[in-house]
Tab-separated table of C-alpha atoms and ligand atoms in Angstrom:
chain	number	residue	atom	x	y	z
A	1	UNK	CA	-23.222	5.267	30.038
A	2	UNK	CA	-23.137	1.811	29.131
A	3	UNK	CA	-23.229	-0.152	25.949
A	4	UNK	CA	-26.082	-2.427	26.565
A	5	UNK	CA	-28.254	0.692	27.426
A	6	UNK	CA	-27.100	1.518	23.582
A	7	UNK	CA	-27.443	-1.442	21.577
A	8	UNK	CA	-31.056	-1.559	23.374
A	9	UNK	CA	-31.733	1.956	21.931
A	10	UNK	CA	-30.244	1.018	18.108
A	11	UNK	CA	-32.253	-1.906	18.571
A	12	UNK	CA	-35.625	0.348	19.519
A	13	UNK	CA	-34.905	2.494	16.456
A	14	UNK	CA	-33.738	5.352	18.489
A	15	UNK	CA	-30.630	7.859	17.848
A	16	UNK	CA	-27.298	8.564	19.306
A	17	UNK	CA	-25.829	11.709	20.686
A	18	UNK	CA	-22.399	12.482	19.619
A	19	UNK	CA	-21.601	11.467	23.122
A	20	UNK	CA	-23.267	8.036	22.708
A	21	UNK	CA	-21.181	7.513	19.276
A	22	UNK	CA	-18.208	9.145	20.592
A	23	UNK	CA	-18.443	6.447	24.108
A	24	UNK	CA	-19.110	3.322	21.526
A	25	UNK	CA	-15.726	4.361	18.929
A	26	UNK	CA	-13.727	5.354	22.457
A	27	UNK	CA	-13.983	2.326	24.821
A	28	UNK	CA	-14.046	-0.242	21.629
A	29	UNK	CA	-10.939	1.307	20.268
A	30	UNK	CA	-9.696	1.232	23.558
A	31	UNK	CA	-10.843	-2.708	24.488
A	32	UNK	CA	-13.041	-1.574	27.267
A	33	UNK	CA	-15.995	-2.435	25.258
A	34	UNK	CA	-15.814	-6.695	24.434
A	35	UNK	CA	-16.603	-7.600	20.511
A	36	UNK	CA	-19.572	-9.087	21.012
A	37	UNK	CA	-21.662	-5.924	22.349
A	38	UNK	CA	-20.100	-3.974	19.438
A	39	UNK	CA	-21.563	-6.788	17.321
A	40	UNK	CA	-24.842	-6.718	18.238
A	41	UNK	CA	-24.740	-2.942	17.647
A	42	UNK	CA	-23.382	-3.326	14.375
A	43	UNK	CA	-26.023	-5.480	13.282
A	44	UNK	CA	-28.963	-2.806	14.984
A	45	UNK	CA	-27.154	-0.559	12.632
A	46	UNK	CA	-27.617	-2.716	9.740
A	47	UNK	CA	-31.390	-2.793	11.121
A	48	UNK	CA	-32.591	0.355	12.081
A	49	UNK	CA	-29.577	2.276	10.507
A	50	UNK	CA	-28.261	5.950	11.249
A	51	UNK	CA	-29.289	9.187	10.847
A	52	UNK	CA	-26.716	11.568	8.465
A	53	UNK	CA	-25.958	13.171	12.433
A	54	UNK	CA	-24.730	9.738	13.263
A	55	UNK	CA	-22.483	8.724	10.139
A	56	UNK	CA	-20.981	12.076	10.700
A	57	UNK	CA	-20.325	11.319	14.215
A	58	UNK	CA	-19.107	7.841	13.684
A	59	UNK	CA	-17.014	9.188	10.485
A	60	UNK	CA	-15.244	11.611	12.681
A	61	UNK	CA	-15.298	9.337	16.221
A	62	UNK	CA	-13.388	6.940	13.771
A	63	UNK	CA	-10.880	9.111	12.611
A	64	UNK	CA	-10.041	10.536	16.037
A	65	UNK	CA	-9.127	7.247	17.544
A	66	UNK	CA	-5.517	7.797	15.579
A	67	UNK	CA	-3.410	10.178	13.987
A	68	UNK	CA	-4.899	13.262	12.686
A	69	UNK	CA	-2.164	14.139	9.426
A	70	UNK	CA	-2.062	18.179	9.603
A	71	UNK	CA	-0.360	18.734	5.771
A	72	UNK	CA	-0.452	22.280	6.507
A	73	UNK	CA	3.389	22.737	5.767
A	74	UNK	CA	2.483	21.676	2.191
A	75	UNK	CA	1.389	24.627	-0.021
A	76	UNK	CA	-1.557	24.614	-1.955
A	77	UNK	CA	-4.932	22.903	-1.649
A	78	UNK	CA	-4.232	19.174	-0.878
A	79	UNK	CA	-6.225	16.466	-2.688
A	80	UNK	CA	-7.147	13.060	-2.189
A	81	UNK	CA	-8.792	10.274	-4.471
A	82	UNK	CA	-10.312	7.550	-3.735
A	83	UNK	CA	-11.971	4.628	-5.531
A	84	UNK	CA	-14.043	1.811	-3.819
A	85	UNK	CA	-12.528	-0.279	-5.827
A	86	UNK	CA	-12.900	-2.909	-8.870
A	87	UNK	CA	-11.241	-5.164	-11.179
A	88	UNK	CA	-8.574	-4.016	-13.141
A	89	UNK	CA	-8.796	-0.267	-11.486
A	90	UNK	CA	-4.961	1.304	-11.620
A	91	UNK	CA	-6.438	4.753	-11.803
A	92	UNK	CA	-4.486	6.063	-9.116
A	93	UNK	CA	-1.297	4.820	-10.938
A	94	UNK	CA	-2.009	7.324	-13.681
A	95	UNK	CA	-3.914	10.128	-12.082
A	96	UNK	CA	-1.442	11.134	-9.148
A	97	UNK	CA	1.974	11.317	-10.924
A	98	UNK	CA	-0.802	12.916	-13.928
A	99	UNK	CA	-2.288	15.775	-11.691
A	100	UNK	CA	1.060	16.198	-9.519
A	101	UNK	CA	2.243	17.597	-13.096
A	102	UNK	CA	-0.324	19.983	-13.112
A	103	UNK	CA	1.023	21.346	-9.635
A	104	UNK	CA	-1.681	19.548	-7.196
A	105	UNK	CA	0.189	18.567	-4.166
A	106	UNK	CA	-1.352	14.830	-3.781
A	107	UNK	CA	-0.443	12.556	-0.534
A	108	UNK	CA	-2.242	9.305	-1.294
A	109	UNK	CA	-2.176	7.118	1.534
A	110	UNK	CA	-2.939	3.789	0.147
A	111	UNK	CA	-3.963	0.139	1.029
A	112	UNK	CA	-2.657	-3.373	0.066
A	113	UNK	CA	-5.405	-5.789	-1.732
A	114	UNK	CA	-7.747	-8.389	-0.717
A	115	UNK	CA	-9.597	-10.275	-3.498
A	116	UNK	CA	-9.054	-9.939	-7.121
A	117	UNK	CA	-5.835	-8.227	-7.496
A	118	UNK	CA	-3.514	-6.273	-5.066
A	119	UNK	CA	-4.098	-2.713	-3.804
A	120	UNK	CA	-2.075	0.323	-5.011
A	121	UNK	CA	0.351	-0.124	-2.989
A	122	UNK	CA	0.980	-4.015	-3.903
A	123	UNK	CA	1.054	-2.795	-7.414
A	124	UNK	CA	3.830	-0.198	-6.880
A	125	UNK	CA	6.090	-3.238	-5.494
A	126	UNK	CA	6.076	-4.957	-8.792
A	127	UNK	CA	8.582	-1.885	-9.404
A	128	UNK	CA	12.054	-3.141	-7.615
A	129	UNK	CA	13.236	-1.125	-4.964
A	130	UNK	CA	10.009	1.089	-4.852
A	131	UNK	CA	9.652	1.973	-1.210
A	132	UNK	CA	6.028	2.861	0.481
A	133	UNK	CA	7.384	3.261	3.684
A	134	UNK	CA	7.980	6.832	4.693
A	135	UNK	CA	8.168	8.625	7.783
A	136	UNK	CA	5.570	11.240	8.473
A	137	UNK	CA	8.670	14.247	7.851
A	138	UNK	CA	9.872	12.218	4.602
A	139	UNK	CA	6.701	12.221	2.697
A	140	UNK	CA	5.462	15.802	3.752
A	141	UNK	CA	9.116	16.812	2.418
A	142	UNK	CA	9.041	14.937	-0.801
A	143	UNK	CA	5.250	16.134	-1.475
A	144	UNK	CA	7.156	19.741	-0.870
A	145	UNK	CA	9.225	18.952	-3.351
A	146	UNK	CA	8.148	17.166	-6.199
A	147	UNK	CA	4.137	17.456	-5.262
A	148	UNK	CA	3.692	13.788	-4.477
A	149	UNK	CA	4.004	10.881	-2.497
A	150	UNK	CA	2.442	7.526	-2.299
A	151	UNK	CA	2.354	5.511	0.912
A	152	UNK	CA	1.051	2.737	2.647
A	153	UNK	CA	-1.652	3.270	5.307
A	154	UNK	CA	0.125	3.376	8.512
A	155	UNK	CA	-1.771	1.103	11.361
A	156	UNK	CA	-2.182	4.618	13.255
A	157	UNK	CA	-4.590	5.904	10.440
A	158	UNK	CA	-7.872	5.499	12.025
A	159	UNK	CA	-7.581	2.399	13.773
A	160	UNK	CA	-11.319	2.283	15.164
A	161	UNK	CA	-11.959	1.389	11.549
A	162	UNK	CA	-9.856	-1.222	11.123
A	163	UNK	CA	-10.628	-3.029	14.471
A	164	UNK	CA	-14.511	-2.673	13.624
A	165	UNK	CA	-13.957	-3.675	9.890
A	166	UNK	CA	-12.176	-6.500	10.878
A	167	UNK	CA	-15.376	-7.232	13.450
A	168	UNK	CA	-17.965	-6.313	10.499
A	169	UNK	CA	-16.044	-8.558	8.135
A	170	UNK	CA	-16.741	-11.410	10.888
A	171	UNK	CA	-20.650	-11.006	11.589
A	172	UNK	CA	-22.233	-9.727	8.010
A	173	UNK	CA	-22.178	-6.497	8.797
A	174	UNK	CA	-19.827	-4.867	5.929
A	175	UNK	CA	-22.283	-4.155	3.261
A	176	UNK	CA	-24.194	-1.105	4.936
A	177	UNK	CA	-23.988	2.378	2.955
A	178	UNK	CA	-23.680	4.497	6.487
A	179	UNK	CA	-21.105	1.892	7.225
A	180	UNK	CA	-19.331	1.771	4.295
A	181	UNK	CA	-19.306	5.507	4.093
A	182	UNK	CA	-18.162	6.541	7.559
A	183	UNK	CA	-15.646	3.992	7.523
A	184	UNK	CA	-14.377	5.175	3.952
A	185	UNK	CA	-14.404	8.789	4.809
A	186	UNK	CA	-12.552	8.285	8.380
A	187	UNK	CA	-9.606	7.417	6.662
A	188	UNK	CA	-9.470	9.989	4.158
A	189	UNK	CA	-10.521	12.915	6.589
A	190	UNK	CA	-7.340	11.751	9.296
A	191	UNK	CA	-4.748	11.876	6.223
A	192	UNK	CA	-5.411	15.428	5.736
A	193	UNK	CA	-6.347	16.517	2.669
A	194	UNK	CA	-8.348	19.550	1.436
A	195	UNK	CA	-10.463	18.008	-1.384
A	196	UNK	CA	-11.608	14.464	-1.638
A	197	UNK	CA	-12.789	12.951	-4.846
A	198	UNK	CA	-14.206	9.714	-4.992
A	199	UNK	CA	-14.691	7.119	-7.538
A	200	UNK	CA	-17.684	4.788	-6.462
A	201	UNK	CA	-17.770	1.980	-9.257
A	202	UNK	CA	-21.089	-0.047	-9.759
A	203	UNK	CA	-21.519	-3.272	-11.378
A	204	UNK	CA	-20.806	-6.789	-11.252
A	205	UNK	CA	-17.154	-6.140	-10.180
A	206	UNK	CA	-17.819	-3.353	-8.016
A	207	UNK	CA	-19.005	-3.357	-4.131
A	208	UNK	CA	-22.215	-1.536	-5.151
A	209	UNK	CA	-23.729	-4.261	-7.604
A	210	UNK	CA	-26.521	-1.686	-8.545
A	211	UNK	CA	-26.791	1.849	-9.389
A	212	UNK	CA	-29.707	2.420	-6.876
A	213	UNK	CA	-26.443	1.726	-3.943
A	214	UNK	CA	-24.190	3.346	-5.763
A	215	UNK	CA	-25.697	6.841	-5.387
A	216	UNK	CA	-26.923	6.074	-2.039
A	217	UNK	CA	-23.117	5.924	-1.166
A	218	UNK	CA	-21.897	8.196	-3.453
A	219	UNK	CA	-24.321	10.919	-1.630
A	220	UNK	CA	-23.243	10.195	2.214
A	221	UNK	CA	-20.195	10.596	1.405
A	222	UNK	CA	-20.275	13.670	-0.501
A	223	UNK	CA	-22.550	14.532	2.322
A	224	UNK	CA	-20.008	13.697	4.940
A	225	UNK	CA	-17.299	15.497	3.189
A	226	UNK	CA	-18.967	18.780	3.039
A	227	UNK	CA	-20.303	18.504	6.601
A	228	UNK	CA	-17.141	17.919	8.432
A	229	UNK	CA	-15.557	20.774	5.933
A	230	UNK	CA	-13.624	19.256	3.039
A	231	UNK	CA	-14.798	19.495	-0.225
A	232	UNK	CA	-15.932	16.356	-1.755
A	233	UNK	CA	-16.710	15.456	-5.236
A	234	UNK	CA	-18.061	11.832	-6.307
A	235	UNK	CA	-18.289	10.034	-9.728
A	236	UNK	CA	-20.308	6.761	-10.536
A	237	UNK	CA	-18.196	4.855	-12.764
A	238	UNK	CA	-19.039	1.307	-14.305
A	239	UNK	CA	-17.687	-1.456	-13.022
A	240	UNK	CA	-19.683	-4.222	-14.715
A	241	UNK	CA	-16.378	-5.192	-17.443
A	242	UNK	CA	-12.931	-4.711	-15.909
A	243	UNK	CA	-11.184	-1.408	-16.456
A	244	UNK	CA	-8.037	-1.710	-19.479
A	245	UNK	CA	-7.212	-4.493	-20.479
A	246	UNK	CA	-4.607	-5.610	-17.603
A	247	UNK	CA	-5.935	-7.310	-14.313
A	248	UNK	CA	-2.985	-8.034	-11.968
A	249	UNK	CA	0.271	-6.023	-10.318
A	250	UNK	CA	2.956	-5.926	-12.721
A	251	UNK	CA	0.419	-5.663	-15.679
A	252	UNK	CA	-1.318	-2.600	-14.319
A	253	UNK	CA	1.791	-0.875	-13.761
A	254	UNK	CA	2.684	-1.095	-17.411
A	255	UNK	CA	-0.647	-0.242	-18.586
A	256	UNK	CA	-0.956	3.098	-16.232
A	257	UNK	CA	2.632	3.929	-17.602
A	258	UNK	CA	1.385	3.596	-21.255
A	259	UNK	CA	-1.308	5.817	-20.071
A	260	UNK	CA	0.478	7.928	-19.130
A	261	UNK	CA	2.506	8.504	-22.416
A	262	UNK	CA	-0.859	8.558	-24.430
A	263	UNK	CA	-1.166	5.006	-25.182
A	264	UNK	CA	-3.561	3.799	-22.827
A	265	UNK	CA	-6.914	1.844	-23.546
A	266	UNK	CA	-9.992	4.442	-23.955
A	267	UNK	CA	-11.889	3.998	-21.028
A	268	UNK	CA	-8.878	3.601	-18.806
A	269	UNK	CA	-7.836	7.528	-19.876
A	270	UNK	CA	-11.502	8.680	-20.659
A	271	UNK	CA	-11.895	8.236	-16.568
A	272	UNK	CA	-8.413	9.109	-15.588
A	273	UNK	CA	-9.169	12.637	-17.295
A	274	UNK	CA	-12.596	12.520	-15.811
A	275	UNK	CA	-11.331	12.270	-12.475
A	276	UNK	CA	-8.280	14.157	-12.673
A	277	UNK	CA	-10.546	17.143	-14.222
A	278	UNK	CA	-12.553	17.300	-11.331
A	279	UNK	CA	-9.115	16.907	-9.093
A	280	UNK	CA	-7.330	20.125	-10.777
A	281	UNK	CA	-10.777	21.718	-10.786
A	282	UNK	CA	-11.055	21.174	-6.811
A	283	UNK	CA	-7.438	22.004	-6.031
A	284	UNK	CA	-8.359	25.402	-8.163
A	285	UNK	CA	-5.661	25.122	-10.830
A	286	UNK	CA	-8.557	25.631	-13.238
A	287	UNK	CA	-12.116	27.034	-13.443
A	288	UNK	CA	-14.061	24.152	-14.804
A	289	UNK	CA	-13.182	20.551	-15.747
A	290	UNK	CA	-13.381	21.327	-19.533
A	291	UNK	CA	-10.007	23.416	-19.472
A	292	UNK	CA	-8.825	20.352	-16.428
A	293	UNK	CA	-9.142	17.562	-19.257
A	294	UNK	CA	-6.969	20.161	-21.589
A	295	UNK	CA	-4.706	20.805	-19.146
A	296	UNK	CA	-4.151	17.037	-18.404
A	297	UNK	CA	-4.100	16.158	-22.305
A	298	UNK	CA	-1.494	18.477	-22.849
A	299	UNK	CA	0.818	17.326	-19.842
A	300	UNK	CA	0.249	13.540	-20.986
A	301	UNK	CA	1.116	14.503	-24.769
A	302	UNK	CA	4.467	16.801	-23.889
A	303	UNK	CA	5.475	13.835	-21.298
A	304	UNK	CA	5.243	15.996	-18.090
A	305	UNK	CA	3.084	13.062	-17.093
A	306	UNK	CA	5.714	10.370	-17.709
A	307	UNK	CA	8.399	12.764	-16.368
A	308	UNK	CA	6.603	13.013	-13.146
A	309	UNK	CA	5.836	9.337	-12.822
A	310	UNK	CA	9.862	8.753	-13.294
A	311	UNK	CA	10.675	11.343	-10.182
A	312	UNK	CA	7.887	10.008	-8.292
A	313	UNK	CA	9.138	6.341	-8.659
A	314	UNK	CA	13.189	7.647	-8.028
A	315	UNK	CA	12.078	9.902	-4.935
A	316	UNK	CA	10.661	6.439	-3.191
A	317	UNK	CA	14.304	4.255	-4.365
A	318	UNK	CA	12.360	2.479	-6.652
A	319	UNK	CA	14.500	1.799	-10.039
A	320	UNK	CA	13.202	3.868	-13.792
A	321	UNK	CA	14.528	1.982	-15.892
A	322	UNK	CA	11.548	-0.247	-16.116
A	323	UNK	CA	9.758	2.868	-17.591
A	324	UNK	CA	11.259	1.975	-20.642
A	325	UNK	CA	12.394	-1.591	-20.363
A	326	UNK	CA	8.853	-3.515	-19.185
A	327	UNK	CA	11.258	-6.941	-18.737
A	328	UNK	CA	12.435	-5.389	-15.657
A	329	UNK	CA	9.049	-5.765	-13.789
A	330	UNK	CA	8.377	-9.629	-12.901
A	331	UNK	CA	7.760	-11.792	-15.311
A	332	UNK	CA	5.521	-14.810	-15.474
A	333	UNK	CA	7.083	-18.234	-16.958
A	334	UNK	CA	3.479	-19.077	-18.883
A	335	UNK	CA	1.786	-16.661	-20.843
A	336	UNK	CA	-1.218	-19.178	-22.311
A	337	UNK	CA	-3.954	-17.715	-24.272
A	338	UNK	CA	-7.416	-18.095	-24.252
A	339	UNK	CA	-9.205	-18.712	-27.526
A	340	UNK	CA	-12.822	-17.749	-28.042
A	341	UNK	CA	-14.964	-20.937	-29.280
A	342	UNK	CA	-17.057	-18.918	-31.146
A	343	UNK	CA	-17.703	-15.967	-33.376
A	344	UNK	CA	-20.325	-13.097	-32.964
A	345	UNK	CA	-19.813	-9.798	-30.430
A	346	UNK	CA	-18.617	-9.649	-27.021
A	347	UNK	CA	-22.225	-8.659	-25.097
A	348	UNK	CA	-20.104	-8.806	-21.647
A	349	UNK	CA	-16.927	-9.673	-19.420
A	350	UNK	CA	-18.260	-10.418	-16.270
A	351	UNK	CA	-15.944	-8.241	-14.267
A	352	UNK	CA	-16.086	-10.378	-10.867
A	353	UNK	CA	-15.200	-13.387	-12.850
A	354	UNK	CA	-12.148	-12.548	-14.201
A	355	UNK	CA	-10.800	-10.657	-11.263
A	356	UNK	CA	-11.535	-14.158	-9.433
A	357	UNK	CA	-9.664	-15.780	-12.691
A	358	UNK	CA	-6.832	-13.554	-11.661
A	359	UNK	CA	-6.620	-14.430	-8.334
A	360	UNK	CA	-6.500	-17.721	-8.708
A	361	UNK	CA	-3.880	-17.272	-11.109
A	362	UNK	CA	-1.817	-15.637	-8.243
A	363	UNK	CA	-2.183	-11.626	-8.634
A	364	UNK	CA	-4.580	-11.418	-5.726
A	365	UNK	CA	-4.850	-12.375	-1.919
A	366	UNK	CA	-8.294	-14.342	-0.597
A	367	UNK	CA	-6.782	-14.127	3.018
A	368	UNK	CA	-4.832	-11.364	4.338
A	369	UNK	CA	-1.903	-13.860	5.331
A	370	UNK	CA	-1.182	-14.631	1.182
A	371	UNK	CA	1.468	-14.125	-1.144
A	372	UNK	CA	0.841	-11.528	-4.106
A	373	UNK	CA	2.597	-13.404	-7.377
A	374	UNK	CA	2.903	-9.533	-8.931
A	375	UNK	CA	3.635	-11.077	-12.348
A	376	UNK	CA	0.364	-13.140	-12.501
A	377	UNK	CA	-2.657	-11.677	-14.498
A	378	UNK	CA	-5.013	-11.484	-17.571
A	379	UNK	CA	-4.164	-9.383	-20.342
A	380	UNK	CA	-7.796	-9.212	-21.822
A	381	UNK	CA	-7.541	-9.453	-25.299
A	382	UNK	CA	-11.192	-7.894	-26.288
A	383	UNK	CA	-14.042	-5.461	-24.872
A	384	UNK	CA	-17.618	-5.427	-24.550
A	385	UNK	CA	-18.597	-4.433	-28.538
A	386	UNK	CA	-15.816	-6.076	-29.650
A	387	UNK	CA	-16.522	-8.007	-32.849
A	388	UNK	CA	-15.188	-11.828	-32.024
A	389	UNK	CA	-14.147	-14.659	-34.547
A	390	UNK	CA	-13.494	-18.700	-33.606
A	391	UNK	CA	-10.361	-19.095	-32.136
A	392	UNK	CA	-9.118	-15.404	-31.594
A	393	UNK	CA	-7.640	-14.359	-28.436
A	394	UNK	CA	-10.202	-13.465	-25.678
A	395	UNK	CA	-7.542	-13.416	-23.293
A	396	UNK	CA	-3.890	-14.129	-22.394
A	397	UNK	CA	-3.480	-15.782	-18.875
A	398	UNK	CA	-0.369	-14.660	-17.037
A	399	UNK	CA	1.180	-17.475	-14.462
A	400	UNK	CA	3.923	-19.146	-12.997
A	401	UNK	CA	1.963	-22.479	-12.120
A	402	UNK	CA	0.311	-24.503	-15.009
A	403	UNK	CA	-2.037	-25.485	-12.116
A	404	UNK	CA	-3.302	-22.345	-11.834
A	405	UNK	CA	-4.041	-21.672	-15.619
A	406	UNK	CA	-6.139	-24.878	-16.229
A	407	UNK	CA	-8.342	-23.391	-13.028
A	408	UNK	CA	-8.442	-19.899	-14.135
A	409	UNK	CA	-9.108	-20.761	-18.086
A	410	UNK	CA	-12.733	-22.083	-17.450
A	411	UNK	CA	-13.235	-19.303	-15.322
A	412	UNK	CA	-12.586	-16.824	-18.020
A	413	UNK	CA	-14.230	-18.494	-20.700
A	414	UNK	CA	-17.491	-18.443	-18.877
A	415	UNK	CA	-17.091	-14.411	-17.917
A	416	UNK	CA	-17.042	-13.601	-21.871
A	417	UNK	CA	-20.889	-13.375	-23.332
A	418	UNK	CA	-20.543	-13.519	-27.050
A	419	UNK	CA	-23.769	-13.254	-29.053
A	420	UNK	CA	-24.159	-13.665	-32.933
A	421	UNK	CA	-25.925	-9.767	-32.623
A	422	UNK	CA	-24.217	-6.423	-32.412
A	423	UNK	CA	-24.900	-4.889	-29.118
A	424	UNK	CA	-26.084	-1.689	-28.587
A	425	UNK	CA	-23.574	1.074	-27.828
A	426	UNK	CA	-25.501	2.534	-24.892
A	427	UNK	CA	-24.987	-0.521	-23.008
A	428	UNK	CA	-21.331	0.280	-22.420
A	429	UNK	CA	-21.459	3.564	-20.628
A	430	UNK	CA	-18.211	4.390	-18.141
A	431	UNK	CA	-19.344	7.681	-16.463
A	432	UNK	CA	-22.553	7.009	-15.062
A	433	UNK	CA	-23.009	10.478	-12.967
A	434	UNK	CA	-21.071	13.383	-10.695
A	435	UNK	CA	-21.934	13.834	-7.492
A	436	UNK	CA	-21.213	16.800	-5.746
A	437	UNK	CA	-24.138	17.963	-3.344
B	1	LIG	N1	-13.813	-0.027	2.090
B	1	LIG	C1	-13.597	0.507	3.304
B	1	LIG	O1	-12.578	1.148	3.543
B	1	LIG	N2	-14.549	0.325	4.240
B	1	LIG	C2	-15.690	-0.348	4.032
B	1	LIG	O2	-16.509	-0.453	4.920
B	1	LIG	C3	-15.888	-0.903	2.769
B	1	LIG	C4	-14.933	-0.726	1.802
């Protein structure tokens, strides 16, 4: 076989065998095959696309080319979640200690951040001492135990994805849904679990600006899942205003812990019950997601949630007292608010501005190289339907560089819309659909 012969058929339109896919994810993983071929294939792809034989293939050529995570030891039906991603999304923060205390055994293998504000894993080091380094034996032991463990993605998890995502990244090639989805679903089929459920966000923060994308990806994957054998849910969630109120590390970690004690902004537990419903549901600790989302109230409101959050945190050497003494995460010397210059309702928050407003205020990376500040962020002071007046708070700007501020200010400013009329409720919806065939 050889690549050219390949690229010439993706180029033609045709489709690959497995054995074609399986040659392509092999010798690139493997450096026989130079970038440049793999380029010009990636962009065919983009082209001519693939066939839902192919994204399987490529899906499971990808997550062959590492470690395979057999959980098997662990009892119980094994979940995973994850989300594609968007400003001001801690869900996992809340929904894995949150289901764990429902007795769903959850390994969540997770990444750090590029963009807006760190990944989950970035946000878990605002907590001192927290460790997301285990050894395979560690975390299967402490999942065992206490039915969860967070980690970060080891560089043998599918590592065909990250040496093409790092090529795609290069040559325009990332935004393609069989792309997208293979690569997404190679990682979470190599770490093992049973059940996948998937949060695919659409809007101006999300990855999938439109809806139309959003199920396109939201199906393939689903479609991927069930194909290759695990069951796979997936919700469309907005993504067009941020998620909570708090955009950056330390933030998020306080607002996922008031969450979880029943405290949390609407939206933030309206999804986390949403998606931790259909979690429970698929792990079968329930029949239906009705009696999930009364299961999970009633472990948030008797503090199982909390409780669970607290072991999680003490299992991985992180310190607890935090959980009840928030000046123990870091803390940023200027807290400057933002005053609106006008009065009328908020109509939107432009969800990619202010995550760039908080990155530029420190809580996020634009190259891989760059320091997270964890206690930089934006503690949004108002919603879309929010009544507004003249100089009330829109939004308080968390930094430890007056620099910074005077850059991110403007930026925040122009990502509220304020309008003299009320807007209409519908506008604001957070759950747009569930996916699961
Ligand atoms: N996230 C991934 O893991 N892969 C992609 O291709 C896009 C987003």
């Amino acid at each position: 076989m050889q690549m050219y012969d390949l690229i010439k058929k993706k180029r033609d339109g045709g489709e690959h065998s497995t054995e074609e896919i399986n040659y392509i994810i092999e010798n690139y993983t493997s450096g026989i095959i130079p970038d440049y071929q793999v380029s010009a294939w990636l962009m065919a792809v983009c082209f001519n696309g693939l066939s839902h034989k192919e994204t399987v293939d490529l899906t499971m050529a990808m997550a062959r080319s590492g470690d395979m995570l057999d959980l098997g030891e662990i009892p119980g039906i094994k979940v995973d979640k994850h989300s594609t991603g968007g400003v001001g999304d801690k869900t996992t923060l809340v929904l894995a200690p949150l289901v764990a205390a429902a007795g769903v055994p959850i390994v969540k293998m997770s990444g750090r951040g590029l963009g807006h504000t760190g990944g989950t894993i970035d946000k878990l080091e605002s907590i001192p001492g927290f460790n997301p380094y285990l050894e395979k034996h560690e975390f299967i032991k402490q999942v065992k135990e206490i039915n969860i463990a967070i980690i970060a993605q080891t560089a043998e998890l599918a590592p065909a994805d990250k040496k093409l995502y790092a090529l795609r990244d290069a040559t325009a090639t990332v935004d393609n849904i069989p792309l997208i989805s293979s690569s997404i679903m190679s990682k979470k089929i190599a770490s093992g679990a049973d059940a996948i459920v998937l949060d695919v966000k659409t809007g101006r923060g999300a990855f999938m600006q439109n809806l139309k994308d959003a199920y396109e990806l939201a199906r393939t994957m689903v479609e991927i899942g069930k194909q290759v054998g695990r069951r796979t849910v997936a919700l469309i969630t907005d993504m067009n205003q941020p998620l909570g109120f708090a955009v950056g590390n330390a933030l998020e970690v306080i607002e996922a812990l008031e969450t979880l004690k029943g405290n949390g902004p609407n939206d933030l537990r309206a999804l986390c019950l949403e998606l931790g419903a259909h979690i429970v549901e698929q792990a079968g600790v329930v029949k239906n997601t009705e009696e999930g989302k009364a299961l999970l109230k009633k472990l948030i409101d008797d503090g199982s949630a909390i409780y669970k959050f607290e072991e999680f945190v003490r299992a991985q050497n992180g310190s607890t007292s935090f959980i009840e003494n928030y000046d123990e995460l870091p803390q940023a010397k200027i807290k400057e608010p933002v005053l609106s210059e006008s009065s009328g309702y908020v109509h939107s928050i432009l969800a990619d501005e202010v995550g760039k407003a908080a990155m530029q205020l420190g809580a996020g990376r634009s190259k891989k190289e760059d320091d997270i500040d964890h206690a930089a962020g934006i503690m949004l002071g108002k919603k879309s339907g929010d009544m507004v007046e003249k100089g009330e708070v829109l939004a308080v700007l968390y930094a430890n560089d007056r620099e910074k501020i005077e850059l991110a200010k403007k930026r925040l400013i122009f990502s509220f819309e304020i309008k003299p009329e009320k807007p209409v409720e519908e506008r604001f919806k957070l759950i747009y659909d569930v996916i699961d065939r």
